[in-house]
Amino acid sequence: MPEGQSSAPRYSVGQEVIFQAALTCFYRHGYDGTSVRDIAKASGTTPAAMYHYYASKQELLMDIIGRFMEQSIEVTRAAVEAAGDDPSARLFAAARSHVLWNASDVMSSFLVNSEIRSLEPDNRRLNIAQRDKLQRIFDSVVVQGVAAGAFLTPWPREASRAVVTMCTAVATWYKSAGELSPEEIADRYGFLALSLVGGQADSVSS
Amino acid sequence: MPEGQSSAPRYSVGQEVIFQAALTCFYRHGYDGTSVRDIAKASGTTPAAMYHYYASKQELLMDIIGRFMEQSIEVTRAAVEAAGDDPSARLFAAARSHVLWNASDVMSSFLVNSEIRSLEPDNRRLNIAQRDKLQRIFDSVVVQGVAAGAFLTPWPREASRAVVTMCTAVATWYKSAGELSPEEIADRYGFLALSLVGGQADSVSS
């Protein structure tokens, strides 16, 4: 699976139109600032069309957030596995792929980080479990690197979280018109992640 | 000025009540998801009370965001100046104070990062100028450290931005009930920032 590209099955055209309209509305106006009527209008359909695919606006939000998180986990796991056994290569790959993934869909990335507040309790629990799962992939790469003597940080968990948050944040400032391509930014973040954990870049090539 | 404490003049009690109610409403429901009526209700006043202090809901949002950014700049500048001339001590102090500042007001920190979208063009320009000003303080600390040979990163600007974003993000996961105190997290982030730029912690004590 190429980096930044999803293997999840595509929705029907009808559902995809609703999904994308909701994504754009939530991104621009927030979940509470968007009505089902707004989504219908933005998608050129009717509220009934949304209710054909989703029981509620909440289910739609959860689909957007849950889908993005599920794919984040999948993309990160694939990148780490493809990198082989070397801890530096694994962390480099994880950080690099997390930057590319978030930069590839800045709207979903933003919603994942701004609309946890709008998830109902059961959905929130599912979301927290997904976040933990993603964080644990990074944690385990960093902890293994420390155990192997490849990373010198005294705080593997804090370092691991800092890697994830700095890579996620690229979506908040990255502009496609920017000076550096997403790939160039991702490479630099791969190396920055290695610095952060007190690792060496010797075994890594971008 | 103690870290994480503002030197800005306090508002009158009446204005402070409106300000805090709006902050809470925007934090929970977003700017577009909050009406003037919601703010009045949350503050136990009337819409007329808000209009006594603010010409519009937009002016109130800008007051919240602008005030927090202004104080972020002030707090960071003071921390860097108090740290003296050593580049490592300066970066450590900047990162540490940025963590403490954001952890001290997670609601404002969140709004600064989620409601840029809701700022009208002139306010958005002011906000971008404030963000640039804050980022430039970190940039100049990192660039000076690289010039002095204290920091080895080949990418001072990317490293500097990564420091700011990872420190800001502490507000998104920090819980006052957490295992570590804000001061302990801030200390670790000070050291992580030094690692990130390829610096040494020798000259720094938390």
Tab-separated table of C-alpha atoms in Angstrom:
chain	number	residue	atom	x	y	z
A	1	MET	CA	0.000	0.000	0.000
A	2	PRO	CA	1.563	3.323	-1.019
A	3	GLU	CA	2.093	5.772	1.812
A	4	GLY	CA	-0.733	8.239	2.429
A	5	GLN	CA	-3.167	6.157	0.442
A	6	SER	CA	-5.986	4.217	1.958
A	7	SER	CA	-6.797	0.576	1.442
A	8	ALA	CA	-10.269	0.995	2.967
A	9	PRO	CA	-13.154	0.212	0.644
A	10	ARG	CA	-14.577	3.304	-0.991
A	11	TYR	CA	-18.123	4.269	-0.242
A	12	SER	CA	-20.820	4.449	-2.896
A	13	VAL	CA	-20.812	7.740	-4.782
A	14	GLY	CA	-23.908	8.868	-2.903
A	15	GLN	CA	-22.384	8.243	0.512
A	16	GLU	CA	-19.044	9.736	-0.509
A	17	VAL	CA	-20.782	12.982	-1.518
A	18	ILE	CA	-22.446	13.232	1.910
A	19	PHE	CA	-19.213	12.259	3.677
A	20	GLN	CA	-17.139	14.904	1.881
A	21	ALA	CA	-19.762	17.618	2.348
A	22	ALA	CA	-19.935	16.898	6.079
A	23	LEU	CA	-16.144	16.847	6.339
A	24	THR	CA	-15.941	20.305	4.725
A	25	CYS	CA	-18.790	21.740	6.838
A	26	PHE	CA	-17.376	20.407	10.120
A	27	TYR	CA	-13.913	21.660	9.156
A	28	ARG	CA	-15.188	25.172	8.424
A	29	HIS	CA	-17.855	25.608	11.095
A	30	GLY	CA	-17.357	22.861	13.665
A	31	TYR	CA	-19.739	20.038	14.534
A	32	ASP	CA	-22.139	22.120	16.639
A	33	GLY	CA	-21.988	24.900	14.047
A	34	THR	CA	-23.204	22.533	11.302
A	35	SER	CA	-26.790	21.312	10.904
A	36	VAL	CA	-28.026	18.326	8.913
A	37	ARG	CA	-29.622	20.928	6.652
A	38	ASP	CA	-26.184	22.530	6.080
A	39	ILE	CA	-24.739	19.154	5.075
A	40	ALA	CA	-27.648	18.500	2.722
A	41	LYS	CA	-27.195	21.918	1.121
A	42	ALA	CA	-23.427	21.527	0.751
A	43	SER	CA	-23.880	18.107	-0.855
A	44	GLY	CA	-26.679	19.248	-3.144
A	45	THR	CA	-29.020	16.680	-1.607
A	46	THR	CA	-31.677	16.621	1.082
A	47	PRO	CA	-31.572	15.712	4.788
A	48	ALA	CA	-33.277	12.440	3.804
A	49	ALA	CA	-30.216	11.542	1.722
A	50	MET	CA	-27.982	11.809	4.792
A	51	TYR	CA	-30.388	9.733	6.867
A	52	HIS	CA	-30.272	7.073	4.164
A	53	TYR	CA	-26.599	6.464	5.008
A	54	TYR	CA	-26.298	7.664	8.598
A	55	ALA	CA	-28.671	7.412	11.557
A	56	SER	CA	-27.516	10.802	12.825
A	57	LYS	CA	-25.045	13.661	12.439
A	58	GLN	CA	-23.118	12.019	15.302
A	59	GLU	CA	-22.729	8.802	13.312
A	60	LEU	CA	-21.370	10.806	10.403
A	61	LEU	CA	-18.805	12.567	12.600
A	62	MET	CA	-17.774	9.239	14.070
A	63	ASP	CA	-17.387	7.793	10.576
A	64	ILE	CA	-15.047	10.661	9.578
A	65	ILE	CA	-12.963	10.484	12.737
A	66	GLY	CA	-12.989	6.709	13.104
A	67	ARG	CA	-12.052	6.106	9.456
A	68	PHE	CA	-9.124	8.517	9.640
A	69	MET	CA	-7.838	7.015	12.897
A	70	GLU	CA	-8.217	3.449	11.622
A	71	GLN	CA	-6.223	4.323	8.528
A	72	SER	CA	-3.615	6.216	10.614
A	73	ILE	CA	-3.006	3.047	12.581
A	74	GLU	CA	-2.852	0.923	9.435
A	75	VAL	CA	-0.499	3.302	7.594
A	76	THR	CA	1.844	3.610	10.573
A	77	ARG	CA	1.939	-0.135	11.211
A	78	ALA	CA	2.676	-0.844	7.541
A	79	ALA	CA	5.471	1.752	7.476
A	80	VAL	CA	7.109	0.330	10.598
A	81	GLU	CA	6.891	-3.249	9.347
A	82	ALA	CA	8.318	-2.346	5.949
A	83	ALA	CA	11.281	-0.651	7.646
A	84	GLY	CA	12.708	-3.914	8.977
A	85	ASP	CA	14.368	-4.466	12.327
A	86	ASP	CA	16.606	-1.456	12.799
A	87	PRO	CA	15.096	0.835	15.492
A	88	SER	CA	16.256	4.039	13.751
A	89	ALA	CA	14.823	2.936	10.420
A	90	ARG	CA	11.540	2.031	12.151
A	91	LEU	CA	11.159	5.356	13.945
A	92	PHE	CA	12.188	7.278	10.848
A	93	ALA	CA	9.541	5.426	8.823
A	94	ALA	CA	6.830	5.902	11.448
A	95	ALA	CA	7.423	9.653	11.781
A	96	ARG	CA	7.767	10.127	8.034
A	97	SER	CA	4.569	8.259	7.271
A	98	HIS	CA	2.634	10.053	10.023
A	99	VAL	CA	3.583	13.435	8.526
A	100	LEU	CA	2.585	12.357	5.018
A	101	TRP	CA	-0.661	10.849	6.207
A	102	ASN	CA	-1.766	13.962	8.115
A	103	ALA	CA	-0.624	16.316	5.342
A	104	SER	CA	-2.619	14.245	2.834
A	105	ASP	CA	-5.923	15.006	4.583
A	106	VAL	CA	-5.664	18.181	6.645
A	107	MET	CA	-9.426	18.434	7.140
A	108	SER	CA	-9.810	15.010	8.759
A	109	SER	CA	-6.617	15.518	10.753
A	110	PHE	CA	-8.015	18.775	12.116
A	111	LEU	CA	-11.364	17.211	13.036
A	112	VAL	CA	-9.711	14.298	14.811
A	113	ASN	CA	-7.934	16.835	16.996
A	114	SER	CA	-10.709	19.394	17.486
A	115	GLU	CA	-13.967	17.438	17.686
A	116	ILE	CA	-13.245	14.804	20.335
A	117	ARG	CA	-15.362	17.137	22.450
A	118	SER	CA	-18.395	16.407	20.245
A	119	LEU	CA	-18.223	12.619	20.444
A	120	GLU	CA	-20.854	10.945	22.569
A	121	PRO	CA	-19.474	8.816	25.437
A	122	ASP	CA	-19.348	5.455	23.603
A	123	ASN	CA	-17.799	7.008	20.507
A	124	ARG	CA	-15.345	8.906	22.646
A	125	ARG	CA	-14.227	5.680	24.288
A	126	LEU	CA	-13.717	4.073	20.885
A	127	ASN	CA	-11.761	7.131	19.750
A	128	ILE	CA	-9.528	7.089	22.812
A	129	ALA	CA	-8.839	3.385	22.231
A	130	GLN	CA	-7.799	4.164	18.639
A	131	ARG	CA	-5.542	7.018	19.763
A	132	ASP	CA	-3.936	4.755	22.338
A	133	LYS	CA	-3.379	2.090	19.697
A	134	LEU	CA	-1.618	4.559	17.396
A	135	GLN	CA	0.457	5.987	20.243
A	136	ARG	CA	1.456	2.479	21.327
A	137	ILE	CA	2.954	1.728	17.913
A	138	PHE	CA	5.279	4.713	18.342
A	139	ASP	CA	5.884	3.891	22.025
A	140	SER	CA	6.909	0.365	21.211
A	141	VAL	CA	9.322	1.508	18.481
A	142	VAL	CA	10.923	4.006	20.876
A	143	VAL	CA	11.050	1.607	23.834
A	144	GLN	CA	12.642	-1.110	21.655
A	145	GLY	CA	15.210	1.411	20.422
A	146	VAL	CA	16.064	2.419	23.972
A	147	ALA	CA	16.351	-1.237	25.024
A	148	ALA	CA	18.667	-1.903	22.066
A	149	GLY	CA	20.848	1.061	23.042
A	150	ALA	CA	20.034	2.863	19.795
A	151	PHE	CA	18.100	5.699	21.481
A	152	LEU	CA	19.476	7.480	24.514
A	153	THR	CA	16.440	9.410	25.743
A	154	PRO	CA	15.717	8.984	29.461
A	155	TRP	CA	11.978	9.573	28.737
A	156	PRO	CA	10.824	7.196	26.008
A	157	ARG	CA	7.132	7.823	26.592
A	158	GLU	CA	7.299	11.604	26.575
A	159	ALA	CA	9.627	11.514	23.567
A	160	SER	CA	7.262	9.189	21.736
A	161	ARG	CA	4.279	11.410	22.390
A	162	ALA	CA	6.235	14.489	21.315
A	163	VAL	CA	7.106	12.745	18.032
A	164	VAL	CA	3.444	12.002	17.335
A	165	THR	CA	2.210	15.504	18.197
A	166	MET	CA	4.890	17.338	16.229
A	167	CYS	CA	4.204	15.153	13.164
A	168	THR	CA	0.418	15.524	13.475
A	169	ALA	CA	0.821	19.295	13.741
A	170	VAL	CA	2.383	19.479	10.279
A	171	ALA	CA	-1.217	19.344	8.992
A	172	THR	CA	-1.947	22.614	10.794
A	173	TRP	CA	0.761	24.646	9.043
A	174	TYR	CA	1.564	22.698	5.914
A	175	LYS	CA	0.368	24.471	2.797
A	176	SER	CA	0.550	22.758	-0.553
A	177	ALA	CA	1.956	26.022	-1.931
A	178	GLY	CA	4.813	25.887	0.590
A	179	GLU	CA	8.508	25.943	-0.129
A	180	LEU	CA	9.044	22.266	0.729
A	181	SER	CA	7.144	19.307	-0.657
A	182	PRO	CA	5.334	17.034	1.814
A	183	GLU	CA	8.018	14.398	1.118
A	184	GLU	CA	10.817	16.830	2.000
A	185	ILE	CA	9.058	17.887	5.195
A	186	ALA	CA	8.406	14.233	6.045
A	187	ASP	CA	12.096	13.354	5.567
A	188	ARG	CA	13.208	16.164	7.845
A	189	TYR	CA	10.677	15.119	10.467
A	190	GLY	CA	12.011	11.594	10.265
A	191	PHE	CA	15.450	12.905	11.199
A	192	LEU	CA	14.037	15.296	13.823
A	193	ALA	CA	12.272	12.332	15.436
A	194	LEU	CA	15.592	10.488	15.633
A	195	SER	CA	17.225	13.524	17.273
A	196	LEU	CA	14.361	13.785	19.720
A	197	VAL	CA	14.895	10.265	21.057
A	198	GLY	CA	18.677	10.675	21.156
A	199	GLY	CA	19.233	8.374	18.188
A	200	GLN	CA	21.598	8.354	15.252
A	201	ALA	CA	20.708	8.945	11.613
A	202	ASP	CA	23.553	6.746	10.300
A	203	SER	CA	21.433	3.769	9.406
A	204	VAL	CA	18.701	5.781	7.749
A	205	SER	CA	18.415	7.158	4.258
A	206	SER	CA	15.430	9.171	3.139
B	1	MET	CA	6.703	38.085	36.283
B	2	PRO	CA	6.189	34.495	37.458
B	3	GLU	CA	5.913	31.910	34.712
B	4	GLY	CA	2.432	31.137	33.483
B	5	GLN	CA	1.030	34.262	35.099
B	6	SER	CA	-0.177	37.233	33.149
B	7	SER	CA	0.845	40.836	33.652
B	8	ALA	CA	-2.059	42.074	31.516
B	9	PRO	CA	-4.533	44.301	33.311
B	10	ARG	CA	-7.549	42.401	34.576
B	11	TYR	CA	-10.901	43.282	33.149
B	12	SER	CA	-13.752	44.599	35.243
B	13	VAL	CA	-15.706	41.846	36.954
B	14	GLY	CA	-18.576	42.308	34.498
B	15	GLN	CA	-16.359	41.920	31.458
B	16	GLU	CA	-14.439	39.031	32.967
B	17	VAL	CA	-17.702	37.124	33.500
B	18	ILE	CA	-18.638	37.568	29.827
B	19	PHE	CA	-15.097	36.705	28.711
B	20	GLN	CA	-14.973	33.477	30.736
B	21	ALA	CA	-18.466	32.403	29.674
B	22	ALA	CA	-17.580	32.926	26.002
B	23	LEU	CA	-14.292	31.077	26.444
B	24	THR	CA	-16.116	28.076	27.895
B	25	CYS	CA	-18.876	28.132	25.239
B	26	PHE	CA	-16.414	28.421	22.332
B	27	TYR	CA	-14.274	25.663	23.849
B	28	ARG	CA	-17.231	23.290	24.171
B	29	HIS	CA	-19.225	24.105	21.049
B	30	GLY	CA	-16.968	26.119	18.742
B	31	TYR	CA	-17.430	29.717	17.589
B	32	ASP	CA	-20.122	28.990	15.000
B	33	GLY	CA	-21.828	26.632	17.438
B	34	THR	CA	-22.196	29.413	20.034
B	35	SER	CA	-24.704	32.258	19.816
B	36	VAL	CA	-24.647	35.567	21.686
B	37	ARG	CA	-27.683	34.220	23.494
B	38	ASP	CA	-25.658	31.148	24.600
B	39	ILE	CA	-22.948	33.414	26.011
B	40	ALA	CA	-25.515	35.528	27.831
B	41	LYS	CA	-27.107	32.420	29.301
B	42	ALA	CA	-23.768	30.917	30.380
B	43	SER	CA	-22.758	34.188	32.024
B	44	GLY	CA	-26.108	34.691	33.732
B	45	THR	CA	-26.560	38.002	31.935
B	46	THR	CA	-28.316	39.252	28.794
B	47	PRO	CA	-27.087	39.802	25.225
B	48	ALA	CA	-27.100	43.532	26.036
B	49	ALA	CA	-24.426	42.895	28.681
B	50	MET	CA	-22.113	41.392	26.071
B	51	TYR	CA	-22.733	44.290	23.706
B	52	HIS	CA	-21.828	46.669	26.501
B	53	TYR	CA	-18.253	45.336	26.356
B	54	TYR	CA	-17.937	43.969	22.827
B	55	ALA	CA	-19.288	45.228	19.504
B	56	SER	CA	-19.777	41.652	18.314
B	57	LYS	CA	-19.157	37.975	19.003
B	58	GLN	CA	-16.192	38.297	16.615
B	59	GLU	CA	-14.621	40.991	18.795
B	60	LEU	CA	-14.984	38.716	21.802
B	61	LEU	CA	-13.281	35.799	20.019
B	62	MET	CA	-10.481	38.113	18.922
B	63	ASP	CA	-10.076	39.349	22.495
B	64	ILE	CA	-9.698	35.747	23.758
B	65	ILE	CA	-7.258	34.709	21.035
B	66	GLY	CA	-5.329	37.974	20.851
B	67	ARG	CA	-4.925	38.191	24.624
B	68	PHE	CA	-3.579	34.651	24.861
B	69	MET	CA	-1.149	35.162	21.966
B	70	GLU	CA	0.065	38.496	23.329
B	71	GLN	CA	0.753	36.900	26.670
B	72	SER	CA	2.410	33.858	25.024
B	73	ILE	CA	4.865	36.216	23.339
B	74	GLU	CA	5.468	38.131	26.556
B	75	VAL	CA	5.956	34.998	28.673
B	76	THR	CA	8.342	33.423	26.148
B	77	ARG	CA	10.393	36.579	25.718
B	78	ALA	CA	10.713	37.014	29.492
B	79	ALA	CA	11.781	33.369	29.936
B	80	VAL	CA	14.453	33.651	27.226
B	81	GLU	CA	15.806	36.918	28.587
B	82	ALA	CA	15.954	35.607	32.136
B	83	ALA	CA	17.944	32.580	30.915
B	84	GLY	CA	21.018	34.648	30.029
B	85	ASP	CA	23.312	34.123	27.042
B	86	ASP	CA	23.802	30.381	26.854
B	87	PRO	CA	21.865	28.998	23.841
B	88	SER	CA	20.943	25.741	25.602
B	89	ALA	CA	19.657	27.572	28.657
B	90	ARG	CA	17.653	29.898	26.424
B	91	LEU	CA	15.993	27.113	24.435
B	92	PHE	CA	15.346	25.092	27.570
B	93	ALA	CA	13.658	28.105	29.170
B	94	ALA	CA	11.597	28.909	26.070
B	95	ALA	CA	10.295	25.349	25.686
B	96	ARG	CA	9.662	24.951	29.398
B	97	SER	CA	7.742	28.197	29.672
B	98	HIS	CA	5.712	27.460	26.527
B	99	VAL	CA	4.570	24.140	28.006
B	100	LEU	CA	3.628	25.746	31.326
B	101	TRP	CA	1.834	28.604	29.638
B	102	ASN	CA	-0.307	26.363	27.433
B	103	ALA	CA	-1.005	23.891	30.256
B	104	SER	CA	-2.135	26.800	32.445
B	105	ASP	CA	-5.003	27.694	30.098
B	106	VAL	CA	-5.975	24.712	27.974
B	107	MET	CA	-9.211	26.322	26.793
B	108	SER	CA	-7.556	29.405	25.304
B	109	SER	CA	-4.735	27.286	23.899
B	110	PHE	CA	-7.294	25.096	22.141
B	111	LEU	CA	-9.196	28.064	20.715
B	112	VAL	CA	-6.028	29.687	19.406
B	113	ASN	CA	-5.382	26.497	17.456
B	114	SER	CA	-8.922	25.631	16.352
B	115	GLU	CA	-10.681	28.927	15.674
B	116	ILE	CA	-8.293	30.740	13.325
B	117	ARG	CA	-10.874	29.652	10.757
B	118	SER	CA	-13.468	31.898	12.407
B	119	LEU	CA	-11.401	35.090	12.429
B	120	GLU	CA	-12.430	37.753	9.929
B	121	PRO	CA	-9.672	38.779	7.472
B	122	ASP	CA	-8.225	41.712	9.464
B	123	ASN	CA	-8.238	39.742	12.703
B	124	ARG	CA	-6.717	36.771	10.949
B	125	ARG	CA	-3.873	38.939	9.690
B	126	LEU	CA	-3.251	40.226	13.217
B	127	ASN	CA	-3.311	36.667	14.524
B	128	ILE	CA	-0.832	35.450	11.914
B	129	ALA	CA	1.480	38.352	12.799
B	130	GLN	CA	1.324	37.330	16.470
B	131	ARG	CA	2.026	33.690	15.627
B	132	ASP	CA	4.981	34.729	13.499
B	133	LYS	CA	6.298	36.888	16.334
B	134	LEU	CA	6.153	33.979	18.778
B	135	GLN	CA	7.723	31.574	16.296
B	136	ARG	CA	10.520	34.067	15.566
B	137	ILE	CA	11.540	34.135	19.229
B	138	PHE	CA	12.112	30.370	19.080
B	139	ASP	CA	13.699	30.617	15.613
B	140	SER	CA	16.180	33.205	16.776
B	141	VAL	CA	17.156	31.132	19.831
B	142	VAL	CA	17.724	28.060	17.638
B	143	VAL	CA	19.550	29.938	14.872
B	144	GLN	CA	21.854	31.601	17.430
B	145	GLY	CA	22.552	28.210	18.986
B	146	VAL	CA	23.433	26.736	15.593
B	147	ALA	CA	25.671	29.716	14.792
B	148	ALA	CA	27.438	29.274	18.140
B	149	GLY	CA	27.985	25.584	17.438
B	150	ALA	CA	25.822	24.578	20.395
B	151	PHE	CA	23.066	23.002	18.266
B	152	LEU	CA	23.906	20.633	15.439
B	153	THR	CA	20.591	20.413	13.594
B	154	PRO	CA	20.853	20.959	9.819
B	155	TRP	CA	17.264	22.331	9.842
B	156	PRO	CA	16.977	25.105	12.424
B	157	ARG	CA	13.617	26.370	11.164
B	158	GLU	CA	11.901	22.996	11.024
B	159	ALA	CA	13.351	22.063	14.405
B	160	SER	CA	12.174	25.338	15.896
B	161	ARG	CA	8.651	24.859	14.607
B	162	ALA	CA	8.599	21.283	15.862
B	163	VAL	CA	9.603	22.519	19.328
B	164	VAL	CA	6.741	25.019	19.396
B	165	THR	CA	4.122	22.562	18.150
B	166	MET	CA	5.122	19.725	20.480
B	167	CYS	CA	5.076	22.105	23.472
B	168	THR	CA	1.736	23.658	22.469
B	169	ALA	CA	0.245	20.180	22.099
B	170	VAL	CA	0.856	19.413	25.766
B	171	ALA	CA	-2.358	21.383	26.408
B	172	THR	CA	-4.284	18.819	24.339
B	173	TRP	CA	-3.313	15.810	26.455
B	174	TYR	CA	-2.214	17.244	29.783
B	175	LYS	CA	-4.662	16.442	32.544
B	176	SER	CA	-4.266	18.023	35.917
B	177	ALA	CA	-4.928	14.565	37.380
B	178	GLY	CA	-1.974	13.142	35.438
B	179	GLU	CA	0.994	11.289	36.811
B	180	LEU	CA	3.432	14.151	36.225
B	181	SER	CA	3.026	17.731	37.391
B	182	PRO	CA	3.071	20.476	34.734
B	183	GLU	CA	6.518	21.462	36.022
B	184	GLU	CA	7.859	17.921	35.547
B	185	ILE	CA	6.416	17.724	32.037
B	186	ALA	CA	7.834	21.172	31.277
B	187	ASP	CA	11.308	20.129	32.454
B	188	ARG	CA	11.265	17.022	30.273
B	189	TYR	CA	10.104	19.052	27.294
B	190	GLY	CA	12.947	21.473	27.899
B	191	PHE	CA	15.384	18.563	27.553
B	192	LEU	CA	13.480	17.065	24.592
B	193	ALA	CA	13.733	20.437	22.831
B	194	LEU	CA	17.505	20.378	23.325
B	195	SER	CA	17.673	16.862	21.861
B	196	LEU	CA	15.551	17.942	18.923
B	197	VAL	CA	18.007	20.656	17.878
B	198	GLY	CA	21.027	18.427	18.437
B	199	GLY	CA	22.114	20.280	21.576
B	200	GLN	CA	23.609	19.279	24.895
B	201	ALA	CA	21.905	19.391	28.277
B	202	ASP	CA	25.171	19.951	30.177
B	203	SER	CA	24.695	23.643	30.811
B	204	VAL	CA	21.077	23.342	31.858
B	205	SER	CA	19.532	22.467	35.181
B	206	SER	CA	15.796	22.271	35.636
